[in-house]
């Protein structure tokens, strides 16, 4: 029997803009789980969200600037190359086909996304395609909103990170990550009010926002 391929972890988001609330929890998660690489997947027209303020090219440029000195991260632009909305489940199905049934795959989300996961397109298929690795996010409940959803979560939980590397999909890991109270919404609002963005995102990304005059109205 050949060796199991290394766990492939993906982190989707609008990244409008990318900020320390994305980067720092995922860096801590990677240390806990032993991830060598995390692939950032910027969304195209996230179906359940208002349209991004920055263009796809600007969001990609900001991701590139943010990860230039962070070798953990790489960028996959596949969702932006499609004309249709990017359903996470479809991207994961595509990756599963590309990499085969034995490939351990994980999708990283914040606690807020875990709480609203049941609103995602074909959410119940997600765990047949990947594991879910959940980062803590301040200000969000730690319990699911209904007993049924909590049961679903409990049935898939593991705290054994070795299983995430051995099994191809099906587990949920709640990581012990730093609480980073930053959101892209807050960054856009602060910019509109002319307030400082210091400590919220990498300086190279702030310089890009300044240069492009992004989020100022
Ligand atoms: P917006 O404020 O525009 O809704 P956002 O800051 O939530 O954006 P997204 O790009 O929508 O950022 O988030 C992508 C992923 O990152 C989601 O899974 C979200 O839960 C997670 N995430 C975003 N900010 C944080 C944070 N501060 N801590 C932990 N996870 C986060």
Tab-separated table of N, CA, C and O and ligand atoms in Angstrom, residues 11-16 19 21-22 25 49 108-113 135-138 180-185 188, ligand 1:
chain	number	residue	atom	x	y	z
A	11	UNK	N	-8.474	27.303	2.650
A	11	UNK	CA	-9.140	28.336	3.453
A	11	UNK	C	-9.796	29.317	2.487
A	11	UNK	O	-9.108	30.075	1.801
A	12	UNK	N	-11.124	29.261	2.429
A	12	UNK	CA	-11.866	30.122	1.509
A	12	UNK	C	-12.314	31.396	2.190
A	12	UNK	O	-12.528	31.421	3.406
A	13	UNK	N	-12.454	32.459	1.409
A	13	UNK	CA	-12.957	33.702	1.977
A	13	UNK	C	-13.103	34.757	0.906
A	13	UNK	O	-12.605	34.592	-0.211
A	14	UNK	N	-13.784	35.821	1.268
A	14	UNK	CA	-13.900	36.932	0.331
A	14	UNK	C	-12.596	37.736	0.316
A	14	UNK	O	-12.205	38.280	-0.704
A	15	UNK	N	-11.951	37.806	1.469
A	15	UNK	CA	-10.675	38.518	1.603
A	15	UNK	C	-10.792	39.935	1.030
A	15	UNK	O	-10.007	40.358	0.189
A	16	UNK	N	-11.779	40.659	1.563
A	16	UNK	CA	-12.120	41.996	1.057
A	16	UNK	C	-11.989	43.036	2.170
A	16	UNK	O	-12.992	43.651	2.534
A	19	UNK	N	-6.921	39.963	6.300
A	19	UNK	CA	-6.492	40.670	7.524
A	19	UNK	C	-5.922	39.681	8.536
A	19	UNK	O	-5.924	38.465	8.297
A	21	UNK	N	-7.137	38.645	11.242
A	21	UNK	CA	-8.126	37.673	11.727
A	21	UNK	C	-8.161	36.429	10.850
A	21	UNK	O	-8.619	35.361	11.285
A	22	UNK	N	-7.701	36.550	9.615
A	22	UNK	CA	-7.535	35.370	8.754
A	22	UNK	C	-6.191	34.703	9.031
A	22	UNK	O	-6.101	33.491	9.190
A	25	UNK	N	-5.042	33.259	13.274
A	25	UNK	CA	-5.640	31.997	13.738
A	25	UNK	C	-5.209	30.802	12.868
A	25	UNK	O	-4.940	29.726	13.385
A	49	UNK	N	-23.713	36.439	0.050
A	49	UNK	CA	-23.134	37.668	0.601
A	49	UNK	C	-23.298	38.824	-0.385
A	49	UNK	O	-23.363	38.606	-1.591
A	108	UNK	N	-10.881	25.023	6.099
A	108	UNK	CA	-10.752	25.826	7.319
A	108	UNK	C	-11.841	26.896	7.344
A	108	UNK	O	-12.055	27.574	6.332
A	109	UNK	N	-12.506	27.038	8.485
A	109	UNK	CA	-13.517	28.094	8.648
A	109	UNK	C	-13.373	28.726	10.032
A	109	UNK	O	-12.791	28.131	10.935
A	110	UNK	N	-13.948	29.914	10.193
A	110	UNK	CA	-14.031	30.534	11.515
A	110	UNK	C	-15.310	30.070	12.210
A	110	UNK	O	-16.224	29.533	11.570
A	111	UNK	N	-15.372	30.316	13.527
A	111	UNK	CA	-16.526	29.884	14.319
A	111	UNK	C	-17.842	30.444	13.768
A	111	UNK	O	-18.857	29.758	13.757
A	112	UNK	N	-17.818	31.677	13.264
A	112	UNK	CA	-19.046	32.269	12.706
A	112	UNK	C	-19.543	31.443	11.520
A	112	UNK	O	-20.745	31.230	11.345
A	113	UNK	N	-18.622	30.946	10.713
A	113	UNK	CA	-19.019	30.138	9.550
A	113	UNK	C	-19.546	28.774	9.990
A	113	UNK	O	-20.457	28.229	9.362
A	135	UNK	N	-11.509	27.659	13.414
A	135	UNK	CA	-10.767	28.625	14.227
A	135	UNK	C	-11.743	29.381	15.116
A	135	UNK	O	-12.853	29.715	14.683
A	136	UNK	N	-11.307	29.705	16.325
A	136	UNK	CA	-12.159	30.498	17.205
A	136	UNK	C	-12.278	31.916	16.660
A	136	UNK	O	-11.370	32.406	15.994
A	137	UNK	N	-13.407	32.531	16.935
A	137	UNK	CA	-13.588	33.932	16.544
A	137	UNK	C	-14.336	34.638	17.661
A	137	UNK	O	-15.410	34.167	18.060
A	138	UNK	N	-13.795	35.759	18.173
A	138	UNK	CA	-14.451	36.399	19.315
A	138	UNK	C	-15.834	36.927	18.941
A	138	UNK	O	-16.052	37.392	17.820
A	180	UNK	N	-8.812	36.856	17.577
A	180	UNK	CA	-8.366	38.070	16.874
A	180	UNK	C	-9.613	38.862	16.478
A	180	UNK	O	-10.333	38.485	15.547
A	181	UNK	N	-9.895	39.940	17.212
A	181	UNK	CA	-11.151	40.665	16.980
A	181	UNK	C	-11.067	41.617	15.791
A	181	UNK	O	-11.078	42.829	15.950
A	182	UNK	N	-10.974	41.060	14.590
A	182	UNK	CA	-10.874	41.867	13.364
A	182	UNK	C	-11.862	41.290	12.346
A	182	UNK	O	-11.984	40.075	12.225
A	183	UNK	N	-12.553	42.169	11.616
A	183	UNK	CA	-13.355	41.709	10.474
A	183	UNK	C	-13.097	42.648	9.302
A	183	UNK	O	-12.715	43.812	9.497
A	184	UNK	N	-13.304	42.130	8.104
A	184	UNK	CA	-13.137	42.963	6.912
A	184	UNK	C	-14.152	44.112	6.927
A	184	UNK	O	-13.855	45.230	6.492
A	185	UNK	N	-15.350	43.828	7.456
A	185	UNK	CA	-16.379	44.876	7.546
A	185	UNK	C	-15.862	46.047	8.378
A	185	UNK	O	-15.988	47.208	7.992
A	188	UNK	N	-13.279	48.061	6.460
A	188	UNK	CA	-13.881	48.948	5.442
A	188	UNK	C	-14.542	50.158	6.115
A	188	UNK	O	-14.436	51.281	5.627
B	1	LIG	P1	-16.721	40.434	6.291
B	1	LIG	O1	-16.515	41.278	7.509
B	1	LIG	O2	-16.654	41.187	4.988
B	1	LIG	O3	-17.937	39.563	6.417
B	1	LIG	P2	-14.699	38.569	7.232
B	1	LIG	O4	-13.749	39.425	7.991
B	1	LIG	O5	-15.662	37.724	8.034
B	1	LIG	O6	-15.466	39.431	6.157
B	1	LIG	P3	-14.215	36.551	5.183
B	1	LIG	O7	-13.266	36.737	4.065
B	1	LIG	O8	-15.650	36.564	4.879
B	1	LIG	O9	-13.815	37.664	6.294
B	1	LIG	O10	-13.867	35.260	6.018
B	1	LIG	C1	-13.300	34.102	5.486
B	1	LIG	C2	-13.178	33.078	6.595
B	1	LIG	O11	-12.359	33.613	7.636
B	1	LIG	C3	-14.496	32.673	7.249
B	1	LIG	O12	-14.478	31.264	7.479
B	1	LIG	C4	-14.481	33.426	8.570
B	1	LIG	O13	-15.185	32.691	9.554
B	1	LIG	C5	-12.992	33.474	8.885
B	1	LIG	N1	-12.624	34.648	9.680
B	1	LIG	C6	-12.695	35.937	9.303
B	1	LIG	N2	-12.277	36.759	10.278
B	1	LIG	C7	-11.929	35.970	11.317
B	1	LIG	C8	-11.430	36.227	12.647
B	1	LIG	N3	-11.233	37.466	13.096
B	1	LIG	N4	-11.167	35.149	13.443
B	1	LIG	C9	-11.388	33.885	12.993
B	1	LIG	N5	-11.860	33.575	11.762
B	1	LIG	C10	-12.142	34.589	10.935
